[in-house]
mmCIF file of C-alpha atoms in Angstrom:
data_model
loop_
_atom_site.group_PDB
_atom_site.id
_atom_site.type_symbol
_atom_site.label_atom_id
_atom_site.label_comp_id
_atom_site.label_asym_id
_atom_site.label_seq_id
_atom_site.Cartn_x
_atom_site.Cartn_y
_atom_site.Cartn_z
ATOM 1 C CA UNK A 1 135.709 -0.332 66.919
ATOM 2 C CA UNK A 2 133.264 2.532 67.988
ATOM 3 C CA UNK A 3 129.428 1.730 66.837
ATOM 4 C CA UNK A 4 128.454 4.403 64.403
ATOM 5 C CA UNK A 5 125.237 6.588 66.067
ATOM 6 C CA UNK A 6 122.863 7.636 63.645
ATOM 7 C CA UNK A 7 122.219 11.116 64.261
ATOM 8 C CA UNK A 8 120.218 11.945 60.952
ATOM 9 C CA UNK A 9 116.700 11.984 62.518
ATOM 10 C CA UNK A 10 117.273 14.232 65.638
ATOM 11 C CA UNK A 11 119.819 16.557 63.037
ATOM 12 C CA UNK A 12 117.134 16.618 60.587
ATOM 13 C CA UNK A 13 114.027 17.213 63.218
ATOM 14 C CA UNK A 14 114.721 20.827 62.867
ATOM 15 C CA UNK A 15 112.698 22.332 59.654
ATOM 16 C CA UNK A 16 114.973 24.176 57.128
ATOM 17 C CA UNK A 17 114.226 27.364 59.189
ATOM 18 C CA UNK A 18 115.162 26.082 62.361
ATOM 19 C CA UNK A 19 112.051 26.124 64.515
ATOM 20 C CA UNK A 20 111.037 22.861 65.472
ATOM 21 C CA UNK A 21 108.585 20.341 63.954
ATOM 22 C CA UNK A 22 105.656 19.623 66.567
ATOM 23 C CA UNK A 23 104.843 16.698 68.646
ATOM 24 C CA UNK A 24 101.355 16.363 67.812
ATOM 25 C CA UNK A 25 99.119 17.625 64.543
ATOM 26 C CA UNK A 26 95.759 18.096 62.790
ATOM 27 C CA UNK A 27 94.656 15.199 60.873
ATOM 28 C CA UNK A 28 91.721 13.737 59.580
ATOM 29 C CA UNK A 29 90.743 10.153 60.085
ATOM 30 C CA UNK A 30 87.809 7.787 58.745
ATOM 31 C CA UNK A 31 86.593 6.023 62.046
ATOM 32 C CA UNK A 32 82.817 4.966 60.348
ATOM 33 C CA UNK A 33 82.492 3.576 56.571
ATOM 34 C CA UNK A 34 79.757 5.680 55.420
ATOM 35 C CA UNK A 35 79.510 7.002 52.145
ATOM 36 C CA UNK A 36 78.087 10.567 53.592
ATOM 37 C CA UNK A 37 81.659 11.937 54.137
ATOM 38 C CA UNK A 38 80.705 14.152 57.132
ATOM 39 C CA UNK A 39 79.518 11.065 59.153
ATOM 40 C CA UNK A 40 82.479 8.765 57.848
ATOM 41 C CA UNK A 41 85.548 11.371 58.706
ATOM 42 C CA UNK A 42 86.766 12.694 61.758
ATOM 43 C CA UNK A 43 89.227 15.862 62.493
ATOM 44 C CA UNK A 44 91.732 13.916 65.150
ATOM 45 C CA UNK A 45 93.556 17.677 66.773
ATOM 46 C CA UNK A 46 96.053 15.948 68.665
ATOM 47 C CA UNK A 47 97.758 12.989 66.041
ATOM 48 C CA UNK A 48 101.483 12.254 67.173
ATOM 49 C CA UNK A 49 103.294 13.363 63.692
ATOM 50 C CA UNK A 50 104.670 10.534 62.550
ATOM 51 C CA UNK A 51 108.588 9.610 62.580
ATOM 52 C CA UNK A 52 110.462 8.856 58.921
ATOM 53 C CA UNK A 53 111.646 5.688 58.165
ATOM 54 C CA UNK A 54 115.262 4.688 56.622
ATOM 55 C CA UNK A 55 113.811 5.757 53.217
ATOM 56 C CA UNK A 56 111.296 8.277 54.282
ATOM 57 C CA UNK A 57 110.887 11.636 54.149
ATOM 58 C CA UNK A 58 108.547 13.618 56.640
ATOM 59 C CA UNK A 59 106.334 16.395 54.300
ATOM 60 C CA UNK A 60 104.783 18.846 55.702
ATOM 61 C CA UNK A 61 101.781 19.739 53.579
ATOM 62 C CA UNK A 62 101.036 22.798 52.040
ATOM 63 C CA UNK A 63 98.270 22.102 49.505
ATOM 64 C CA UNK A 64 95.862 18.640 49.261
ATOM 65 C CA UNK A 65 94.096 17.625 46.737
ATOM 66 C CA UNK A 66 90.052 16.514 46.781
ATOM 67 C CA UNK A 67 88.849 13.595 44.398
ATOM 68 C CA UNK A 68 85.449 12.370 43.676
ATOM 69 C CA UNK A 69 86.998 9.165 45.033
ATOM 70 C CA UNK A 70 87.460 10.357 48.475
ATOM 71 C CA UNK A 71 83.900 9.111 49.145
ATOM 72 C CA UNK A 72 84.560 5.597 47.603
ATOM 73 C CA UNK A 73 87.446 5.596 50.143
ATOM 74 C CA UNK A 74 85.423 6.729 53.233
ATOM 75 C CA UNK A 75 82.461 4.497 52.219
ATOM 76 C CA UNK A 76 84.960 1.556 52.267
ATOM 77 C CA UNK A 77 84.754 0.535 48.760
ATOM 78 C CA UNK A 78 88.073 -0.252 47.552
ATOM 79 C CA UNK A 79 89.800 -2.357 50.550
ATOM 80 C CA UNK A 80 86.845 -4.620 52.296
ATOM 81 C CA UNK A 81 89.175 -5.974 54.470
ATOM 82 C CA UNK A 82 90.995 -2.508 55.737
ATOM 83 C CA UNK A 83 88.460 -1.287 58.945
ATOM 84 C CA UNK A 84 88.183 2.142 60.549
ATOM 85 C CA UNK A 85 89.785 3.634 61.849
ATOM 86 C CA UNK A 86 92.367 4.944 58.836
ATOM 87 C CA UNK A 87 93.924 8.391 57.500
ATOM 88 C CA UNK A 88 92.192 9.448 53.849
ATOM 89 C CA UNK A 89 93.510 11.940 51.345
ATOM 90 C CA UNK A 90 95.421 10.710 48.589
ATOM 91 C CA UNK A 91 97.416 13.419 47.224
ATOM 92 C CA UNK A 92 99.842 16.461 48.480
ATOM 93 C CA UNK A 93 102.162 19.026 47.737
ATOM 94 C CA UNK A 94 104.678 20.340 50.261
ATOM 95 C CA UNK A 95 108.520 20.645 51.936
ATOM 96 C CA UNK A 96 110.349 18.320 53.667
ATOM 97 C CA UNK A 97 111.091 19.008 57.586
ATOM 98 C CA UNK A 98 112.825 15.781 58.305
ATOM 99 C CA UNK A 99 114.040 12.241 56.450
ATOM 100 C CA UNK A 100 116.075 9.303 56.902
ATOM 101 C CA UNK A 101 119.561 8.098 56.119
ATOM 102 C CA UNK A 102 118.909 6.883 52.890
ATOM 103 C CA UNK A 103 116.487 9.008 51.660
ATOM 104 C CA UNK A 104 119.028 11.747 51.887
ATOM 105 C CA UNK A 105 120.822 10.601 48.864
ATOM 106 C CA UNK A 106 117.997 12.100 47.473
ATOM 107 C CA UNK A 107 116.491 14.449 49.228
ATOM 108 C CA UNK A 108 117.056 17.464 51.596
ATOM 109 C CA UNK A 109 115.031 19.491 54.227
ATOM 110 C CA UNK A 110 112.978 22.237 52.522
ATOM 111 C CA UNK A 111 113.166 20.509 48.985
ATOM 112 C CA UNK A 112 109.601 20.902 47.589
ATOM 113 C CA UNK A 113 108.017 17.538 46.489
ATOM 114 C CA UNK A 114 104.502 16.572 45.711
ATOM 115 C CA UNK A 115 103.129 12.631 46.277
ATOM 116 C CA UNK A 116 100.288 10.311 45.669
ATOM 117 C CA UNK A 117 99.537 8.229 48.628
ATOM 118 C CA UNK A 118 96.874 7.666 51.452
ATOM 119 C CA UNK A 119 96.853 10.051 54.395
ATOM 120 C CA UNK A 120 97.234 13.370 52.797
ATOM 121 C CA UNK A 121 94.542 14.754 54.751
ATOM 122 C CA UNK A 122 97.119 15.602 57.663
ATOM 123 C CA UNK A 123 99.508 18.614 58.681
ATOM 124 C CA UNK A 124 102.347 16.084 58.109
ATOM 125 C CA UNK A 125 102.852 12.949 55.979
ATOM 126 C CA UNK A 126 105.804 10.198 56.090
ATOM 127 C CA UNK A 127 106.610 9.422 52.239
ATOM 128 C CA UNK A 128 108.442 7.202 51.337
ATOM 129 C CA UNK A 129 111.100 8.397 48.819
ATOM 130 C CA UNK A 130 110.970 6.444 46.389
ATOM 131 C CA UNK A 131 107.166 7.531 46.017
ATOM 132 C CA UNK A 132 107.781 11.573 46.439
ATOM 133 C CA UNK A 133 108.010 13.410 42.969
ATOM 134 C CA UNK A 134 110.478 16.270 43.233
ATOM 135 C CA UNK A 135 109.376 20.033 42.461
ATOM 136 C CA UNK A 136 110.707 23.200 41.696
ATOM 137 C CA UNK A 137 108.557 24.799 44.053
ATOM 138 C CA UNK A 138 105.577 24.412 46.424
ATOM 139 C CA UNK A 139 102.561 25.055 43.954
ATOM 140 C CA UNK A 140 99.061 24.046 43.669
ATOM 141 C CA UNK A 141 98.748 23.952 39.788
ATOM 142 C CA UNK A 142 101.693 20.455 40.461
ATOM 143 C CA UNK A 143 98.828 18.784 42.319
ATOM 144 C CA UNK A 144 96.248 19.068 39.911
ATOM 145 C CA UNK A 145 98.089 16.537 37.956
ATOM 146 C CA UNK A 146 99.472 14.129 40.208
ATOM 147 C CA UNK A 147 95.820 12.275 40.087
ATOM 148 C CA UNK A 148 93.355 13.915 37.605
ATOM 149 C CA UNK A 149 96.239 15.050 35.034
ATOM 150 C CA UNK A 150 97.960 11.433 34.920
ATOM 151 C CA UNK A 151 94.097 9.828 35.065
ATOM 152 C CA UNK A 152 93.232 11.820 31.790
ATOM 153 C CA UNK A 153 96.745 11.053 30.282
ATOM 154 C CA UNK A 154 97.357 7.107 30.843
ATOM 155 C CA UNK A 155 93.712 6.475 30.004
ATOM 156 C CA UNK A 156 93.305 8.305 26.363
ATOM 157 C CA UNK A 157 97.265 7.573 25.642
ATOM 158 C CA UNK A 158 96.401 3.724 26.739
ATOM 159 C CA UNK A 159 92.990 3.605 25.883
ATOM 160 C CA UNK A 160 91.651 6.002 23.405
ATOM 161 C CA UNK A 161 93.693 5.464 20.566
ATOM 162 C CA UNK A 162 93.285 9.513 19.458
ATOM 163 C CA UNK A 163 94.774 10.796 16.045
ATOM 164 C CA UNK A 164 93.475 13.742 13.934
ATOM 165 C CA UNK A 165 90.080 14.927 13.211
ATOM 166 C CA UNK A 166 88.392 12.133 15.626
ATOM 167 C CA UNK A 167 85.469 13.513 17.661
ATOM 168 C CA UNK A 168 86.247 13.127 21.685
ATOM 169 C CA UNK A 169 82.922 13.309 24.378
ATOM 170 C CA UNK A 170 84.574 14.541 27.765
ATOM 171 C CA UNK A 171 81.648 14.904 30.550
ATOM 172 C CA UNK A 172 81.903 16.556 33.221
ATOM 173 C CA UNK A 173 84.461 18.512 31.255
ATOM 174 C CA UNK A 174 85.679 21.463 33.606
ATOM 175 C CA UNK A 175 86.218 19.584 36.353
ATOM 176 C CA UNK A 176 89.503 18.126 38.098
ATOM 177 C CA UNK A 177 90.015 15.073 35.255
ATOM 178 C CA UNK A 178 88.021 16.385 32.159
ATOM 179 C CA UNK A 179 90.039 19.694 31.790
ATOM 180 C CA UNK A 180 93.170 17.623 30.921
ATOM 181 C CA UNK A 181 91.230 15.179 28.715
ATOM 182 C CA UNK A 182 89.898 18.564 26.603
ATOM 183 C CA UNK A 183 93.377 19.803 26.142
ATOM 184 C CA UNK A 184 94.906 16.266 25.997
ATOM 185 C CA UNK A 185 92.593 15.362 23.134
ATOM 186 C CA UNK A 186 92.878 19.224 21.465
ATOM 187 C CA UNK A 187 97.181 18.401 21.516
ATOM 188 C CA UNK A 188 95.809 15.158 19.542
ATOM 189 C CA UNK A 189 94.041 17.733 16.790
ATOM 190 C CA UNK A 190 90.871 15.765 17.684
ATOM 191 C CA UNK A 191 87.270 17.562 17.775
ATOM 192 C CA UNK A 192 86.426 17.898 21.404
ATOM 193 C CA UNK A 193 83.023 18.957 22.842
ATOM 194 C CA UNK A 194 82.465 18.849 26.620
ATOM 195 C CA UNK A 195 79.406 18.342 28.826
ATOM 196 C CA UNK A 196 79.138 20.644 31.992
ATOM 197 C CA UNK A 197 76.435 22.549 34.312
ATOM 198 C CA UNK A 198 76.858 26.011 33.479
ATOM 199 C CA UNK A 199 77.718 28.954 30.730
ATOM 200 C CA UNK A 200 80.647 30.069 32.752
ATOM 201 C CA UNK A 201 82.162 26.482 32.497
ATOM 202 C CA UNK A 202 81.262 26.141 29.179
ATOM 203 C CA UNK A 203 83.405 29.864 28.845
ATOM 204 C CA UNK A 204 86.419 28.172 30.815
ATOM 205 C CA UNK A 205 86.157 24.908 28.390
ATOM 206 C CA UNK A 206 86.237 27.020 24.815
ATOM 207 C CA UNK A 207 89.294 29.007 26.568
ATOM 208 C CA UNK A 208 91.165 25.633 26.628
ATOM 209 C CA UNK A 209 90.280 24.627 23.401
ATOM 210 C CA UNK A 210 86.641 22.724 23.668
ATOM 211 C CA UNK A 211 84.876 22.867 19.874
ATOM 212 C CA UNK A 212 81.455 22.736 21.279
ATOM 213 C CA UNK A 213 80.158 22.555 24.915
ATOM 214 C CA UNK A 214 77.210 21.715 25.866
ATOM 215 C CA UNK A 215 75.327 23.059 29.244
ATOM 216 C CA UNK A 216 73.459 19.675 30.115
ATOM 217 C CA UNK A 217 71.148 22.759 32.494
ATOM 218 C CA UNK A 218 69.845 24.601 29.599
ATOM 219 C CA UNK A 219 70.504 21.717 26.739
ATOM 220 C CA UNK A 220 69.076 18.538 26.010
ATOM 221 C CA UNK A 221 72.731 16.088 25.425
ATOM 222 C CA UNK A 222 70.801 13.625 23.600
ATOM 223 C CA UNK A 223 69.460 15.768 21.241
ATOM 224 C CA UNK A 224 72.640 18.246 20.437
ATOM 225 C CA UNK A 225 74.840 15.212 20.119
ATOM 226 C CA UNK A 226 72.277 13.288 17.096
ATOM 227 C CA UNK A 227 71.806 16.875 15.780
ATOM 228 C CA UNK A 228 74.989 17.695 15.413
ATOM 229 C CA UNK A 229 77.274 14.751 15.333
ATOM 230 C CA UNK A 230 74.729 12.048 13.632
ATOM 231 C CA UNK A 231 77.647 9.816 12.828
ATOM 232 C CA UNK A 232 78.030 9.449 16.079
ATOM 233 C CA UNK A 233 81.593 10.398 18.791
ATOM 234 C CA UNK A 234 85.158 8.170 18.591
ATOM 235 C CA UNK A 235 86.254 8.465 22.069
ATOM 236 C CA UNK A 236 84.100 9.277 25.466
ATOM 237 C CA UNK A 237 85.657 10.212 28.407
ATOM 238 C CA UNK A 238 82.920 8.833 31.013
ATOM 239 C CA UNK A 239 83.138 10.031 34.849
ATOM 240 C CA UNK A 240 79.541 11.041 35.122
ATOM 241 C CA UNK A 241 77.548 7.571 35.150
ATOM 242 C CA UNK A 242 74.081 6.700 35.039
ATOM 243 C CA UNK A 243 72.035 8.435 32.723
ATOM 244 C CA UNK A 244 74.810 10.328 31.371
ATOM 245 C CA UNK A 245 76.529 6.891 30.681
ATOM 246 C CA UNK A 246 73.573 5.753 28.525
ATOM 247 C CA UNK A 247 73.655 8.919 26.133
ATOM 248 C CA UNK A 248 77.138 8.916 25.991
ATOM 249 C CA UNK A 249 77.150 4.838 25.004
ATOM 250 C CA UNK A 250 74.270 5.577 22.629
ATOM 251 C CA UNK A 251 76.586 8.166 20.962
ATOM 252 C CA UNK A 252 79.378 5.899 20.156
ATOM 253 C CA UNK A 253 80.098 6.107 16.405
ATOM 254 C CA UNK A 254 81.038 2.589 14.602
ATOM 255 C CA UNK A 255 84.186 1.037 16.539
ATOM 256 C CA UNK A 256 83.815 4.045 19.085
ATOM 257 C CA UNK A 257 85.293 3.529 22.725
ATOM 258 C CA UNK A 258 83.940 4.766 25.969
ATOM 259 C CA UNK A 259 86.040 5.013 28.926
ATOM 260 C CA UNK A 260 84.914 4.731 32.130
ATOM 261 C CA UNK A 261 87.237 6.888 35.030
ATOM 262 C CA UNK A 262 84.066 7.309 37.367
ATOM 263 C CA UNK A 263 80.629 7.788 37.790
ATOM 264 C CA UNK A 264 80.211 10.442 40.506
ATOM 265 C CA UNK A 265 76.615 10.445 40.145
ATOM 266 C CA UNK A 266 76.380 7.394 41.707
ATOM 267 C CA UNK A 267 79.260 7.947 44.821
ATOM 268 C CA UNK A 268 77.356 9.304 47.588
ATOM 269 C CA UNK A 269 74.057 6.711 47.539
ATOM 270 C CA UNK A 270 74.397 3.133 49.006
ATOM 271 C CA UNK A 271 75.306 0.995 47.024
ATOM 272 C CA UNK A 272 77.955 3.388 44.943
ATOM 273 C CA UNK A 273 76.031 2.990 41.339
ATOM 274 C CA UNK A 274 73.032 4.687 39.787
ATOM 275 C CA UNK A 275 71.387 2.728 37.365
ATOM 276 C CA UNK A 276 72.369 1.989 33.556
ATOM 277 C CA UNK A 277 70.804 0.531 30.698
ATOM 278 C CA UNK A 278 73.276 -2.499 30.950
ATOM 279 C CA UNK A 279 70.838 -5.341 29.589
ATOM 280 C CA UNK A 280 71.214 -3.702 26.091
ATOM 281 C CA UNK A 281 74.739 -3.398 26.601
ATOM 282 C CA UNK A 282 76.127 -6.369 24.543
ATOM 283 C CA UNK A 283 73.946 -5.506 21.430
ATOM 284 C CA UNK A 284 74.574 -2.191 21.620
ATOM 285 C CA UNK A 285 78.268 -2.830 21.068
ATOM 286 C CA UNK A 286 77.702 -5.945 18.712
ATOM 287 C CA UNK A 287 75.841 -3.430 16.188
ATOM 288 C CA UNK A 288 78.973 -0.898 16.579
ATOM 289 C CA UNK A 289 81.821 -2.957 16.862
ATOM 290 C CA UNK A 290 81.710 -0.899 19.638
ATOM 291 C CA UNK A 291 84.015 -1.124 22.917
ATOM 292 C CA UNK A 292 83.659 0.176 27.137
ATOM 293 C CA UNK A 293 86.901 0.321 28.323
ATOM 294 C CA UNK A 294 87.245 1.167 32.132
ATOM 295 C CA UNK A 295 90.171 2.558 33.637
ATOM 296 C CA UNK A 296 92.308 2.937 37.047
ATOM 297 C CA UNK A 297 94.861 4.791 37.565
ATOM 298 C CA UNK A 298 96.627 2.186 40.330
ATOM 299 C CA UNK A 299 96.716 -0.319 37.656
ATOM 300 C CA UNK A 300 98.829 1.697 35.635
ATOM 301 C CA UNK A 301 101.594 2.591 37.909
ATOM 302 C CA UNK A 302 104.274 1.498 35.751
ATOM 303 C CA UNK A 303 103.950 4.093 33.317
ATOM 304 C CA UNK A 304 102.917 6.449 36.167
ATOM 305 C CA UNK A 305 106.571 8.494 36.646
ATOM 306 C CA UNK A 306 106.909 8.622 32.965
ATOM 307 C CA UNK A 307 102.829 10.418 32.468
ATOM 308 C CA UNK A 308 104.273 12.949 35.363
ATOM 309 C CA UNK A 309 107.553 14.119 34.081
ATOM 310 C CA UNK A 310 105.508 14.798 30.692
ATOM 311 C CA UNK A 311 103.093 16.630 32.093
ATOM 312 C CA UNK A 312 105.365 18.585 34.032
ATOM 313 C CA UNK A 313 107.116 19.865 31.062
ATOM 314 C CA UNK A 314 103.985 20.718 29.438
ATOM 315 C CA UNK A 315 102.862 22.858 32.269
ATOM 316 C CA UNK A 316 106.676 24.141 32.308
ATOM 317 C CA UNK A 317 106.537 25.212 28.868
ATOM 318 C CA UNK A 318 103.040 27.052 29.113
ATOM 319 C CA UNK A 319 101.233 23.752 26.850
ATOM 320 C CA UNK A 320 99.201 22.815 29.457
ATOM 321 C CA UNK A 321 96.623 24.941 31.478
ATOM 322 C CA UNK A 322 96.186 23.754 35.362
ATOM 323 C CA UNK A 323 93.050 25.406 36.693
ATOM 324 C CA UNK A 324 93.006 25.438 40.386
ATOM 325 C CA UNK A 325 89.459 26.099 42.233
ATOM 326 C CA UNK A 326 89.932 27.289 45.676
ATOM 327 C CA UNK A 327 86.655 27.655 46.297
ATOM 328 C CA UNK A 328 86.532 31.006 46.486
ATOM 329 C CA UNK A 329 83.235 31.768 45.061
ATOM 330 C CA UNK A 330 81.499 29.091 47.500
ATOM 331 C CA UNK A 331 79.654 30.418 50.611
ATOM 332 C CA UNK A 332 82.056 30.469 53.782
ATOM 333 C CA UNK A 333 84.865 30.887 51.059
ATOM 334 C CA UNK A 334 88.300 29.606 50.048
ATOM 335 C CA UNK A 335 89.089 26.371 51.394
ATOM 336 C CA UNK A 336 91.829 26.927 53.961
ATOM 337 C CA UNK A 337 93.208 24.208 56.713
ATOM 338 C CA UNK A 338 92.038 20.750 57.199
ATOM 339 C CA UNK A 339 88.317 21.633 58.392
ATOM 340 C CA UNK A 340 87.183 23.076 55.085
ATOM 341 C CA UNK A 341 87.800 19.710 54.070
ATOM 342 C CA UNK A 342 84.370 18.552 54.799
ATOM 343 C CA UNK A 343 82.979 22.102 53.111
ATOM 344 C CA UNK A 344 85.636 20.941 49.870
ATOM 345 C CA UNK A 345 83.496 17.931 49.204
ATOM 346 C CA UNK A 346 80.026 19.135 49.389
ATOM 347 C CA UNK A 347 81.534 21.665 46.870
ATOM 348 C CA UNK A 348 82.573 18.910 44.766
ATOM 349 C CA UNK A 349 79.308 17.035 44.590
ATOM 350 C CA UNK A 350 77.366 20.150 43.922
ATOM 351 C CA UNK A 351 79.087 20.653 40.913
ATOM 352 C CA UNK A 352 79.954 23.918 41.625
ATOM 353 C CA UNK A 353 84.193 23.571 40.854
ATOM 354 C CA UNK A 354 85.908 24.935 38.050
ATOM 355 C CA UNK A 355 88.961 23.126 37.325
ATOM 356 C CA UNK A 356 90.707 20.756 40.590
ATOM 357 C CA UNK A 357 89.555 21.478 44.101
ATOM 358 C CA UNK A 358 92.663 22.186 46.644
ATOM 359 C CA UNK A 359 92.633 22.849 50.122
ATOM 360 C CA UNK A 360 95.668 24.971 51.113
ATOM 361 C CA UNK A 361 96.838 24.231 54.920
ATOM 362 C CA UNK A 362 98.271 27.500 56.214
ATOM 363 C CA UNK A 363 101.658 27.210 58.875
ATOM 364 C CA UNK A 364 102.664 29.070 60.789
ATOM 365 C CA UNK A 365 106.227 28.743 60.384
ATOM 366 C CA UNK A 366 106.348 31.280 56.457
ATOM 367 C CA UNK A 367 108.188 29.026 54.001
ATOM 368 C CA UNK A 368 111.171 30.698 51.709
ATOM 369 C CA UNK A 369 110.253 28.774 48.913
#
């Protein structure tokens, strides 16, 4: 009996337009745990692109995502034991070039998928299959909710406990997460108001539904919110931190619940954390009945697939608006290849972002999709 040759890796290592997939690629790599981004990353030009697995598939990337939480991962913060260097980035959208055996039960060369793993910051990512989300084409508005729309989903749906007519605090409100946690909340028929730094976000929040917004720049938070909610808010939706943490806790109506998904104040000092009030924590909540509920999305993975495909549909049936901010309106412009990565950040910590913050990676081979 003749052994059986696998040919599917050197059939497949042809993209779907027949020009061949490089040897060597862009990509960017943390070689120094620093939580100043620019210091902690490097752009590596000449990466060998990685070879799928059994039950891979080989992505090229077409659009990556940025997260507030690409600092925690540079600083170090969430592995101690995993040292530089390794590849950051932790979400994509793009075509497969190449993929293994069994992954083409699956799959195919030039299917569009999108996927939520570490190392998306590269011209080319191995994913496994099992982990790669099919799509019906290579978009940006998919990305925006393989992280920030299935953060703001899991944690109200798990954690909020929204019905009708309760009032919902979302800070930082137009930004990646807190856009889906307005409309999220809004699809709930709850009252929503949203924090956020200036009048055109506040114009982009009431055009997704947002009751009342307030412009922390020009408005005093603590005062609007006893003003005009004195009973106090059900639900927060916390990714702010420090002092906006304290007003929002000291908002809490009787058996309210704040949920903490970040605190990006806090992100690019030290130690990770700007200060809270937490020695008045406990009787804070004791005179409430009140509850802080904090919440990750890799602890919820299990209902992960399920929170996508719904989402999906939403955005399929026109229920769900996906704002995309290229960064077009910051100085050196849109955010284009793997470089503007570093410029996609800054952007991101300014405050300046409207909606998620993508970095599209140009090829030079013109997809058909």
């Amino acid at each position: 009996s003749r052994p059986i040759l696998d040919m599917s890796y050197s059939r497949h290592f042809l993209d779907f337009q027949g020009s061949s997939i490089p040897s060597s690629m862009k990509k960017l790599v943390v070689t120094k745990l620093s939580q100043n981004f620019r210091e902690a990353v490097t752009l590596q030009q000449d990466s060998p692109v990685p070879l799928p697995g059994d039950g891979d598939l080989l992505v090229r990337n077409r659009f990556v995502g940025i997260n507030a939480s690409d600092i925690n991962y540079s600083a170090g913060r969430y592995d101690a034991s995993v040292k530089p260097p390794f590849d950051i980035g932790f979400e994509g959208v793009g075509e497969v070039v190449a993929l293994g055996l069994s992954a083409s039960a699956d799959f195919t060369v030039g299917q569009a998928v999108a996927y939520v793993k570490a190392g998306s910051f590269a011209e080319y990512t191995v994913v496994s299959a099992r982990q790669a989300v099919p799509l019906p084409s290579v978009k940006p508005e998919f990305l925006t909710l393989m992280v920030s729309g299935a953060t703001a989903y899991l944690s109200l749906k798990e954690l909020g406990d929204l019905s009708e007519g309760k009032k919902v605090l979302v800070t930082a409100a137009a930004g990646g997460t807190g856009q889906f946690a307005v409309q999220l909340a809004k699809k709930a028929k709850c009252h929503v108001i949203g924090t956020c730094s200036s009048d055109e976000k506040g114009g982009f929040l009431k055009s997704i539904g947002c009751d009342r917004t307030i412009n922390y720049k020009t408005e005093n938070v603590e005062s609007v919110l006893r003003k005009d909610y004195p009973e106090g808010v059900d639900v927060v939706y916390e990714s702010v931190g420090g002092k906006m943490f304290d007003l929002a806790l000291n908002a809490l109506a009787i058996k309210g619940c704040l949920i903490v998904i970040g605190f990006i104040t806090g992100y690019q000092s030290p130690t990770g954390l700007q200060p809270v009030k937490a020695e008045l924590l406990p009787a804070k909540l004791l005179k409430k009945s009140a509850s802080v509920r904090g919440f990750f999305l890799n602890h919820y993975l299990s209902d992960y697939k399920m929170a996508l495909q719904h989402l999906l549909k939403m955005y399929e049936r026109g229920d769900l608006v996906c704002e995309v901010d290229f960064g077009d309106m910051s100085p050196e412009g849109k955010f284009t290849g793997l470089e503007s990565v570093f410029r996609a950040v800054d952007y991101m910590y300014m405050g300046k972002n409207i909606g998620k913050i993508v970095v599209e990676l140009p090829h030079s081979v013109n997809s058909k999709l």
